[in-house]
């Protein structure tokens, strides 16, 4: 369907989509996400948590609905933006979980669609869409975080391949990922933004090692990643040599949109429902804690406003009328909202929320998730850096 679909065809699409989701989304996949295992990341080594999780991924992937807006030839659903919006609305209405979460979908896919060769798209995009290959992001280094363009990982041009040496850090899920999209320096004499290239390689390549780092939550979602004479075939260079910074920045706008979207998780983590289950309702059917009720109501108003803002950003993007730096607005505010959501959930849970370990699989999940949200305003570029970008590129403030 195209973007110029009529309202009658949209209505028909909505009815069909609703019926299909009702028939195909297993009931277990309509329950709120409770812990990290409820999220399906896919990949060669992925172990499904249940048959329902597997079925849900397979059914959605078969329709191309893990990436509904990607072209069909690359494993997508070929839907227009209006249809994608309808699909998301209907999934939200039924409480459907995302069938597949992945850096391939959120970050690499959009970058490959714009900058990859046809062969690279055919090689990588369908595997991302089906959840067969899990990707990680090799951007940050010990001395290149906010100042990412200072990265020093070196890739020497050896003709048919590059020889990569260096270290990345904070590489999320590097120990679980199959492939990496990686920023490397290919010209040390050029200005720092001009000597960077964007390459892809298999994490099973000889010379790649990872060392997990433990977070405050007790979990280890990221690693130090080392490259020791790793041979990367020349065909794995995306775009032009030494022009990787442009791709890196484009990918970051998608990463920031994705992180921003965690601000709008009402369907899978409804705070009011979690609070009602813990605290109970009064005779009028309202949350039996007036203070918390008011805070949650305020939060839900802001969450709804944020959802509207994201939709508006999507509409403007469709018209090609959005400042790319707007992703920093979404990232900044979405991160703050998600942190607030978990503060409220912890408040609602009371002392139970502090439980760290126990016999049930959900024990400790809330406290760990709450602590994990502290990183939302760091990952994908810190809040301070987003505010710098907003003052400079959107507000055009003097001296910015
Ligand atoms: C959970 C998590 C997952 C991550 N996953 C990945 C990943 O998969 N791949 C990857 O490559 N990286 C990843 N990162 C790294 C992340 O991108 C960096 O942590 C982030 O860009 C900040 O860089 P830094 O940690 O080096 O902090 P620094 O850049 O050293 O910043 C330190 C402090 O100084 C402030 N600061 C720095 N420069 C400025 C400035 N110009 N103006 C105002 N304040 C400034 C920062 O806001 C921050 O408070 C992840 C980080 C986290 C927390």
Tab-separated table of C-alpha atoms and ligand atoms in Angstrom:
chain	number	residue	atom	x	y	z
A	1	UNK	CA	0.000	0.000	0.000
A	2	UNK	CA	1.231	3.487	-0.722
A	3	UNK	CA	1.289	6.601	1.438
A	4	UNK	CA	-1.618	8.033	-0.524
A	5	UNK	CA	-3.969	5.319	0.691
A	6	UNK	CA	-7.554	6.533	0.991
A	7	UNK	CA	-9.316	6.598	4.334
A	8	UNK	CA	-11.532	3.691	3.157
A	9	UNK	CA	-8.494	1.577	2.368
A	10	UNK	CA	-6.936	2.551	5.692
A	11	UNK	CA	-10.122	1.488	7.497
A	12	UNK	CA	-10.062	-1.830	5.656
A	13	UNK	CA	-6.386	-2.272	6.517
A	14	UNK	CA	-7.124	-1.524	10.168
A	15	UNK	CA	-9.911	-4.113	10.295
A	16	UNK	CA	-7.744	-6.758	8.601
A	17	UNK	CA	-4.784	-5.976	10.843
A	18	UNK	CA	-6.857	-6.174	14.008
A	19	UNK	CA	-8.342	-9.516	12.971
A	20	UNK	CA	-4.934	-10.892	12.048
A	21	UNK	CA	-3.336	-9.779	15.309
A	22	UNK	CA	-6.201	-11.227	17.327
A	23	UNK	CA	-5.821	-14.544	15.554
A	24	UNK	CA	-2.021	-14.670	15.544
A	25	UNK	CA	-0.613	-12.902	18.578
A	26	UNK	CA	-0.395	-15.580	21.313
A	27	UNK	CA	-2.023	-14.502	24.602
A	28	UNK	CA	1.361	-14.746	26.394
A	29	UNK	CA	2.707	-12.129	23.995
A	30	UNK	CA	-0.024	-9.701	25.041
A	31	UNK	CA	1.102	-9.544	28.650
A	32	UNK	CA	3.232	-6.659	29.919
A	33	UNK	CA	6.982	-7.136	29.632
A	34	UNK	CA	8.252	-7.943	33.124
A	35	UNK	CA	11.945	-8.618	32.733
A	36	UNK	CA	14.675	-8.590	30.115
A	37	UNK	CA	13.986	-12.174	29.076
A	38	UNK	CA	10.580	-11.101	27.806
A	39	UNK	CA	12.328	-9.190	25.038
A	40	UNK	CA	13.233	-11.216	21.960
A	41	UNK	CA	16.614	-10.166	20.529
A	42	UNK	CA	17.123	-12.964	18.008
A	43	UNK	CA	20.514	-14.028	16.643
A	44	UNK	CA	22.415	-17.249	16.057
A	45	UNK	CA	22.601	-18.032	19.760
A	46	UNK	CA	19.164	-16.818	20.808
A	47	UNK	CA	17.222	-19.179	23.089
A	48	UNK	CA	13.505	-18.529	22.899
A	49	UNK	CA	11.876	-18.125	26.293
A	50	UNK	CA	8.722	-19.916	25.156
A	51	UNK	CA	7.005	-21.398	22.113
A	52	UNK	CA	4.803	-18.313	22.123
A	53	UNK	CA	7.839	-16.041	21.755
A	54	UNK	CA	9.112	-18.117	18.829
A	55	UNK	CA	5.709	-18.286	17.119
A	56	UNK	CA	5.132	-14.570	17.488
A	57	UNK	CA	8.490	-13.767	15.863
A	58	UNK	CA	7.993	-16.287	13.048
A	59	UNK	CA	4.481	-15.111	12.243
A	60	UNK	CA	5.371	-11.437	12.238
A	61	UNK	CA	8.590	-12.012	10.261
A	62	UNK	CA	6.701	-13.993	7.633
A	63	UNK	CA	4.519	-10.954	6.946
A	64	UNK	CA	7.554	-8.659	7.055
A	65	UNK	CA	6.002	-6.961	10.072
A	66	UNK	CA	9.112	-7.035	12.244
A	67	UNK	CA	10.186	-4.195	9.918
A	68	UNK	CA	6.866	-3.172	8.384
A	69	UNK	CA	8.176	-0.126	6.515
A	70	UNK	CA	11.183	-1.817	4.859
A	71	UNK	CA	10.853	-2.909	1.218
A	72	UNK	CA	9.608	-6.445	0.662
A	73	UNK	CA	12.724	-7.499	-1.235
A	74	UNK	CA	14.741	-6.920	1.950
A	75	UNK	CA	12.397	-8.827	4.243
A	76	UNK	CA	10.131	-5.941	5.164
A	77	UNK	CA	6.377	-5.530	4.990
A	78	UNK	CA	6.438	-2.875	2.256
A	79	UNK	CA	3.834	-0.855	4.148
A	80	UNK	CA	3.349	2.867	3.716
A	81	UNK	CA	3.782	5.116	6.743
A	82	UNK	CA	0.037	5.350	7.367
A	83	UNK	CA	-0.288	1.597	7.472
A	84	UNK	CA	2.702	1.327	9.800
A	85	UNK	CA	1.008	3.784	12.132
A	86	UNK	CA	-2.183	1.710	12.065
A	87	UNK	CA	-0.247	-1.470	12.763
A	88	UNK	CA	1.443	0.150	15.779
A	89	UNK	CA	-1.888	1.478	17.071
A	90	UNK	CA	-3.551	-1.904	16.762
A	91	UNK	CA	-0.628	-3.654	18.455
A	92	UNK	CA	-0.810	-1.145	21.270
A	93	UNK	CA	-4.585	-1.589	21.616
A	94	UNK	CA	-4.152	-5.357	22.007
A	95	UNK	CA	-1.082	-4.966	24.239
A	96	UNK	CA	1.080	-6.952	21.780
A	97	UNK	CA	4.754	-7.098	22.616
A	98	UNK	CA	7.318	-6.203	20.017
A	99	UNK	CA	8.123	-9.520	18.250
A	100	UNK	CA	11.794	-8.606	17.849
A	101	UNK	CA	13.996	-5.880	19.281
A	102	UNK	CA	17.363	-5.392	17.684
A	103	UNK	CA	20.089	-2.918	16.881
A	104	UNK	CA	19.799	-4.213	13.341
A	105	UNK	CA	16.227	-2.965	13.112
A	106	UNK	CA	16.673	0.289	15.013
A	107	UNK	CA	20.078	1.402	13.810
A	108	UNK	CA	21.949	-0.532	11.141
A	109	UNK	CA	18.923	-1.252	8.925
A	110	UNK	CA	18.016	2.400	8.298
A	111	UNK	CA	21.701	3.232	7.656
A	112	UNK	CA	22.085	0.349	5.178
A	113	UNK	CA	18.855	1.299	3.418
A	114	UNK	CA	20.319	4.752	2.818
A	115	UNK	CA	24.040	4.075	2.337
A	116	UNK	CA	24.470	0.343	1.683
A	117	UNK	CA	25.034	-1.220	-1.727
A	118	UNK	CA	22.295	-3.422	-3.168
A	119	UNK	CA	24.420	-6.510	-2.347
A	120	UNK	CA	24.907	-5.373	1.246
A	121	UNK	CA	21.172	-4.804	1.632
A	122	UNK	CA	20.342	-8.222	0.201
A	123	UNK	CA	22.962	-9.873	2.377
A	124	UNK	CA	22.105	-8.275	5.726
A	125	UNK	CA	18.599	-6.813	5.831
A	126	UNK	CA	16.512	-10.024	5.470
A	127	UNK	CA	18.548	-11.689	8.249
A	128	UNK	CA	17.862	-8.701	10.492
A	129	UNK	CA	14.158	-8.821	9.632
A	130	UNK	CA	13.945	-12.522	10.532
A	131	UNK	CA	15.993	-12.143	13.714
A	132	UNK	CA	18.726	-14.476	12.436
A	133	UNK	CA	21.689	-12.187	13.036
A	134	UNK	CA	22.138	-10.016	16.107
A	135	UNK	CA	24.196	-6.841	15.749
A	136	UNK	CA	26.180	-4.710	18.140
A	137	UNK	CA	27.443	-1.161	17.811
A	138	UNK	CA	31.183	-0.430	17.883
A	139	UNK	CA	31.283	3.334	18.313
A	140	UNK	CA	32.543	4.392	21.785
A	141	UNK	CA	36.157	4.005	22.854
A	142	UNK	CA	37.904	4.670	26.169
A	143	UNK	CA	38.821	8.183	24.933
A	144	UNK	CA	35.960	8.743	22.522
A	145	UNK	CA	32.475	8.929	24.020
A	146	UNK	CA	30.771	12.323	23.746
A	147	UNK	CA	33.705	13.310	21.545
A	148	UNK	CA	33.146	10.289	19.319
A	149	UNK	CA	35.102	11.642	16.336
A	150	UNK	CA	38.321	11.250	18.366
A	151	UNK	CA	38.135	7.471	17.925
A	152	UNK	CA	41.454	5.699	17.344
A	153	UNK	CA	40.581	2.152	16.268
A	154	UNK	CA	42.737	1.726	13.191
A	155	UNK	CA	41.861	0.000	9.914
A	156	UNK	CA	44.786	-0.378	7.503
A	157	UNK	CA	43.964	-0.765	3.847
A	158	UNK	CA	45.482	-4.079	2.669
A	159	UNK	CA	43.857	-4.158	-0.745
A	160	UNK	CA	41.247	-6.882	-0.545
A	161	UNK	CA	40.799	-6.414	3.205
A	162	UNK	CA	41.303	-4.041	6.124
A	163	UNK	CA	43.405	-4.966	9.133
A	164	UNK	CA	41.607	-3.685	12.227
A	165	UNK	CA	43.303	-3.021	15.578
A	166	UNK	CA	41.996	-1.184	18.611
A	167	UNK	CA	39.482	-1.170	21.433
A	168	UNK	CA	35.830	-0.275	21.824
A	169	UNK	CA	33.984	0.118	25.101
A	170	UNK	CA	30.385	-0.011	26.362
A	171	UNK	CA	29.573	-2.249	23.384
A	172	UNK	CA	26.073	-3.395	24.311
A	173	UNK	CA	25.614	-7.179	24.035
A	174	UNK	CA	28.969	-7.590	22.238
A	175	UNK	CA	29.317	-11.007	23.883
A	176	UNK	CA	25.937	-12.078	22.464
A	177	UNK	CA	26.040	-10.393	19.082
A	178	UNK	CA	26.925	-12.123	15.805
A	179	UNK	CA	28.122	-9.092	13.839
A	180	UNK	CA	29.280	-5.561	14.613
A	181	UNK	CA	28.863	-2.259	12.776
A	182	UNK	CA	31.994	-0.409	13.620
A	183	UNK	CA	33.623	2.988	13.214
A	184	UNK	CA	37.318	2.813	12.345
A	185	UNK	CA	39.961	5.366	11.467
A	186	UNK	CA	41.272	4.869	7.937
A	187	UNK	CA	43.142	8.164	7.609
A	188	UNK	CA	45.212	9.487	10.507
A	189	UNK	CA	46.422	12.555	8.651
A	190	UNK	CA	42.988	14.012	7.871
A	191	UNK	CA	40.869	16.171	10.205
A	192	UNK	CA	39.274	13.902	12.791
A	193	UNK	CA	35.802	13.769	11.211
A	194	UNK	CA	37.253	13.108	7.748
A	195	UNK	CA	39.317	9.993	8.398
A	196	UNK	CA	36.579	7.669	9.667
A	197	UNK	CA	35.033	4.704	7.824
A	198	UNK	CA	32.033	2.516	8.593
A	199	UNK	CA	32.647	-1.236	8.383
A	200	UNK	CA	30.750	-4.438	9.179
A	201	UNK	CA	32.260	-7.661	10.429
A	202	UNK	CA	31.521	-10.999	11.997
A	203	UNK	CA	32.213	-11.126	15.741
A	204	UNK	CA	33.448	-14.694	15.211
A	205	UNK	CA	36.392	-13.339	13.137
A	206	UNK	CA	39.806	-14.314	14.538
A	207	UNK	CA	41.193	-11.495	16.733
A	208	UNK	CA	37.873	-10.294	18.216
A	209	UNK	CA	37.489	-10.672	21.983
A	210	UNK	CA	34.978	-9.276	24.462
A	211	UNK	CA	35.100	-8.695	28.204
A	212	UNK	CA	31.754	-8.045	29.938
A	213	UNK	CA	31.377	-5.026	32.271
A	214	UNK	CA	28.901	-5.235	35.152
A	215	UNK	CA	26.363	-2.460	35.692
A	216	UNK	CA	24.872	-1.120	38.938
A	217	UNK	CA	21.852	-3.360	38.230
A	218	UNK	CA	24.055	-6.425	38.690
A	219	UNK	CA	23.535	-7.291	35.018
A	220	UNK	CA	26.152	-7.072	32.345
A	221	UNK	CA	24.596	-5.684	29.199
A	222	UNK	CA	27.824	-4.391	27.701
A	223	UNK	CA	31.480	-5.160	27.122
A	224	UNK	CA	34.946	-3.966	26.372
A	225	UNK	CA	35.665	-5.181	22.846
A	226	UNK	CA	39.170	-5.754	21.513
A	227	UNK	CA	40.366	-6.088	17.921
A	228	UNK	CA	43.746	-7.671	17.320
A	229	UNK	CA	44.668	-7.877	13.626
A	230	UNK	CA	41.100	-8.594	12.568
A	231	UNK	CA	40.771	-9.082	8.806
A	232	UNK	CA	37.699	-7.369	7.403
A	233	UNK	CA	36.887	-8.007	3.724
A	234	UNK	CA	36.874	-4.823	1.665
A	235	UNK	CA	33.316	-5.537	0.543
A	236	UNK	CA	32.214	-4.882	4.138
A	237	UNK	CA	32.972	-1.160	3.860
A	238	UNK	CA	29.668	0.734	3.812
A	239	UNK	CA	29.616	3.868	1.689
A	240	UNK	CA	32.855	5.586	0.771
A	241	UNK	CA	36.196	5.236	2.473
A	242	UNK	CA	36.813	8.090	4.977
A	243	UNK	CA	33.181	9.222	4.676
A	244	UNK	CA	31.884	7.118	7.543
A	245	UNK	CA	31.125	10.055	9.819
A	246	UNK	CA	28.089	10.991	7.757
A	247	UNK	CA	26.732	7.430	8.099
A	248	UNK	CA	27.608	7.389	11.807
A	249	UNK	CA	25.609	10.571	12.418
A	250	UNK	CA	22.648	9.357	10.376
A	251	UNK	CA	22.598	6.109	12.348
A	252	UNK	CA	22.748	8.079	15.618
A	253	UNK	CA	19.550	9.946	14.735
A	254	UNK	CA	17.834	6.550	14.487
A	255	UNK	CA	19.417	5.378	17.737
A	256	UNK	CA	18.189	8.515	19.476
A	257	UNK	CA	14.676	8.125	18.092
A	258	UNK	CA	14.710	4.540	19.336
A	259	UNK	CA	15.929	5.480	22.812
A	260	UNK	CA	13.391	8.327	22.874
A	261	UNK	CA	10.642	5.818	22.152
A	262	UNK	CA	11.262	4.164	25.531
A	263	UNK	CA	9.481	7.237	26.891
A	264	UNK	CA	6.319	5.782	25.392
A	265	UNK	CA	6.030	2.262	26.740
A	266	UNK	CA	2.527	2.645	28.087
A	267	UNK	CA	1.272	-0.485	26.343
A	268	UNK	CA	3.882	-2.830	27.747
A	269	UNK	CA	4.539	-1.188	31.125
A	270	UNK	CA	1.368	0.587	32.240
A	271	UNK	CA	2.364	2.247	35.540
A	272	UNK	CA	-1.253	2.718	36.654
A	273	UNK	CA	-1.945	-1.015	36.290
A	274	UNK	CA	1.231	-1.988	38.114
A	275	UNK	CA	0.310	0.445	40.911
A	276	UNK	CA	-3.293	-0.808	41.084
A	277	UNK	CA	-2.075	-4.384	41.449
A	278	UNK	CA	0.208	-3.399	44.336
A	279	UNK	CA	-1.875	-0.793	46.156
A	280	UNK	CA	-5.460	-1.688	45.274
A	281	UNK	CA	-8.453	0.494	44.392
A	282	UNK	CA	-10.781	2.599	46.550
A	283	UNK	CA	-14.588	2.298	46.546
A	284	UNK	CA	-14.795	4.570	43.495
A	285	UNK	CA	-12.395	2.292	41.569
A	286	UNK	CA	-9.497	4.748	41.784
A	287	UNK	CA	-5.952	3.996	42.904
A	288	UNK	CA	-6.123	3.920	46.686
A	289	UNK	CA	-3.353	6.476	47.239
A	290	UNK	CA	-4.335	10.027	46.249
A	291	UNK	CA	-0.808	11.399	46.140
A	292	UNK	CA	0.592	8.659	43.932
A	293	UNK	CA	-2.592	8.778	41.836
A	294	UNK	CA	-1.975	12.452	41.065
A	295	UNK	CA	1.674	11.789	40.207
A	296	UNK	CA	0.772	8.915	37.899
A	297	UNK	CA	-1.961	11.006	36.255
A	298	UNK	CA	0.592	13.782	35.637
A	299	UNK	CA	3.004	11.250	34.222
A	300	UNK	CA	0.372	9.763	31.913
A	301	UNK	CA	-0.553	13.212	30.608
A	302	UNK	CA	3.114	13.857	29.791
A	303	UNK	CA	3.444	10.403	28.258
A	304	UNK	CA	0.414	11.019	26.048
A	305	UNK	CA	1.781	14.415	25.018
A	306	UNK	CA	5.115	12.784	24.221
A	307	UNK	CA	3.383	10.152	22.101
A	308	UNK	CA	1.669	12.947	20.160
A	309	UNK	CA	5.052	14.654	19.745
A	310	UNK	CA	6.562	11.452	18.375
A	311	UNK	CA	3.677	11.114	15.924
A	312	UNK	CA	4.124	14.700	14.835
A	313	UNK	CA	7.846	14.100	14.378
A	314	UNK	CA	6.966	11.030	12.277
A	315	UNK	CA	4.548	13.052	10.135
A	316	UNK	CA	7.113	15.809	9.604
A	317	UNK	CA	9.767	13.217	8.727
A	318	UNK	CA	7.397	11.731	6.118
A	319	UNK	CA	7.080	15.153	4.534
A	320	UNK	CA	10.867	15.544	4.612
A	321	UNK	CA	10.319	18.569	6.803
A	322	UNK	CA	12.114	17.773	10.038
A	323	UNK	CA	15.354	19.031	11.486
A	324	UNK	CA	17.526	15.886	11.919
A	325	UNK	CA	18.523	17.239	15.337
A	326	UNK	CA	14.936	16.692	16.489
A	327	UNK	CA	15.996	13.153	17.397
A	328	UNK	CA	17.906	14.809	20.275
A	329	UNK	CA	14.642	16.296	21.596
A	330	UNK	CA	12.997	12.868	21.531
A	331	UNK	CA	16.022	11.192	23.082
A	332	UNK	CA	16.338	13.749	25.866
A	333	UNK	CA	12.685	13.791	26.861
A	334	UNK	CA	12.023	10.074	26.311
A	335	UNK	CA	14.947	9.172	28.581
A	336	UNK	CA	13.639	11.473	31.312
A	337	UNK	CA	10.117	10.049	31.008
A	338	UNK	CA	11.328	6.481	31.269
A	339	UNK	CA	13.320	7.318	34.388
A	340	UNK	CA	10.179	8.897	35.889
A	341	UNK	CA	8.104	5.841	34.972
A	342	UNK	CA	10.385	3.588	36.987
A	343	UNK	CA	10.601	6.003	39.922
A	344	UNK	CA	6.790	5.824	40.094
A	345	UNK	CA	6.740	2.049	39.706
A	346	UNK	CA	9.230	1.721	42.566
A	347	UNK	CA	7.126	4.056	44.692
A	348	UNK	CA	4.040	1.967	43.952
A	349	UNK	CA	5.843	-1.284	44.768
A	350	UNK	CA	6.947	-0.014	48.197
A	351	UNK	CA	9.381	-2.251	50.052
A	352	UNK	CA	8.604	-5.155	47.660
A	353	UNK	CA	10.252	-3.089	44.937
A	354	UNK	CA	13.578	-3.349	46.758
A	355	UNK	CA	13.595	-7.144	46.504
A	356	UNK	CA	16.829	-8.105	44.748
A	357	UNK	CA	16.779	-11.872	44.535
A	358	UNK	CA	14.187	-14.522	45.187
A	359	UNK	CA	12.594	-17.688	43.960
A	360	UNK	CA	10.205	-16.248	41.409
A	361	UNK	CA	11.603	-15.266	38.017
A	362	UNK	CA	10.242	-11.747	38.513
A	363	UNK	CA	12.006	-11.180	41.843
A	364	UNK	CA	14.434	-8.314	41.575
A	365	UNK	CA	13.243	-7.459	38.077
A	366	UNK	CA	11.729	-4.110	39.011
A	367	UNK	CA	14.676	-2.872	41.057
A	368	UNK	CA	17.112	-3.953	38.349
A	369	UNK	CA	15.032	-2.332	35.615
A	370	UNK	CA	14.780	0.862	37.696
A	371	UNK	CA	18.556	0.988	38.087
A	372	UNK	CA	18.997	0.242	34.393
A	373	UNK	CA	16.964	3.349	33.490
A	374	UNK	CA	19.679	5.506	35.083
A	375	UNK	CA	21.733	4.791	31.964
A	376	UNK	CA	19.010	6.067	29.613
A	377	UNK	CA	20.368	9.600	29.869
A	378	UNK	CA	23.910	8.393	29.050
A	379	UNK	CA	23.542	5.785	26.265
A	380	UNK	CA	23.215	7.042	22.703
A	381	UNK	CA	24.775	10.355	23.781
A	382	UNK	CA	24.301	11.975	27.191
A	383	UNK	CA	21.510	14.391	28.071
A	384	UNK	CA	24.034	17.234	28.288
A	385	UNK	CA	25.198	16.493	24.763
A	386	UNK	CA	21.582	16.372	23.490
A	387	UNK	CA	20.932	19.768	25.088
A	388	UNK	CA	24.053	21.127	23.380
A	389	UNK	CA	22.786	19.842	20.034
A	390	UNK	CA	19.322	21.344	20.609
A	391	UNK	CA	20.723	24.779	21.508
A	392	UNK	CA	23.041	24.746	18.517
A	393	UNK	CA	21.059	23.112	15.716
A	394	UNK	CA	17.438	23.817	16.632
A	395	UNK	CA	17.339	26.928	18.831
A	396	UNK	CA	20.302	28.518	17.074
A	397	UNK	CA	21.218	30.281	20.317
A	398	UNK	CA	24.001	32.829	20.239
A	399	UNK	CA	27.330	31.387	21.332
A	400	UNK	CA	26.044	27.799	21.086
B	1	LIG	C1	23.790	1.375	28.945
B	1	LIG	C2	24.765	1.900	27.933
B	1	LIG	C3	24.868	1.250	26.717
B	1	LIG	C4	25.777	1.717	25.763
B	1	LIG	N1	25.898	1.019	24.590
B	1	LIG	C5	26.814	1.402	23.685
B	1	LIG	C6	27.011	0.629	22.506
B	1	LIG	O1	26.348	-0.380	22.275
B	1	LIG	N2	27.964	1.013	21.641
B	1	LIG	C7	28.725	2.124	21.844
B	1	LIG	O2	29.552	2.423	20.995
B	1	LIG	N3	28.575	2.885	22.961
B	1	LIG	C8	27.638	2.542	23.886
B	1	LIG	N4	27.471	3.274	25.047
B	1	LIG	C9	28.363	4.401	25.284
B	1	LIG	C10	27.705	5.764	25.233
B	1	LIG	O3	27.443	6.146	23.909
B	1	LIG	C11	28.640	6.738	25.951
B	1	LIG	O4	28.661	6.352	27.322
B	1	LIG	C12	28.174	8.160	25.843
B	1	LIG	O5	28.280	8.629	24.528
B	1	LIG	C13	28.994	9.093	26.772
B	1	LIG	O6	30.357	8.917	26.565
B	1	LIG	P1	31.331	8.628	27.808
B	1	LIG	O7	30.751	7.525	28.621
B	1	LIG	O8	32.699	8.464	27.284
B	1	LIG	O9	31.235	9.934	28.708
B	1	LIG	P2	32.044	11.282	28.506
B	1	LIG	O10	31.953	11.702	27.078
B	1	LIG	O11	33.402	11.126	29.103
B	1	LIG	O12	31.182	12.278	29.383
B	1	LIG	C14	31.346	12.390	30.810
B	1	LIG	C15	30.415	13.504	31.295
B	1	LIG	O13	30.803	14.745	30.687
B	1	LIG	C16	29.685	15.338	30.033
B	1	LIG	N5	30.135	15.987	28.798
B	1	LIG	C17	31.003	15.497	27.886
B	1	LIG	N6	31.161	16.383	26.869
B	1	LIG	C18	30.342	17.430	27.154
B	1	LIG	C19	30.029	18.649	26.472
B	1	LIG	N7	30.595	18.969	25.300
B	1	LIG	N8	29.133	19.505	27.053
B	1	LIG	C20	28.534	19.204	28.253
B	1	LIG	N9	28.806	18.051	28.931
B	1	LIG	C21	29.679	17.183	28.392
B	1	LIG	C22	28.767	14.180	29.702
B	1	LIG	O14	27.421	14.630	29.561
B	1	LIG	C23	28.948	13.282	30.906
B	1	LIG	O15	28.121	13.718	31.971
B	1	LIG	C24	26.572	2.855	26.023
B	1	LIG	C25	26.442	3.511	27.249
B	1	LIG	C26	25.558	3.044	28.196
B	1	LIG	C27	25.465	3.767	29.511
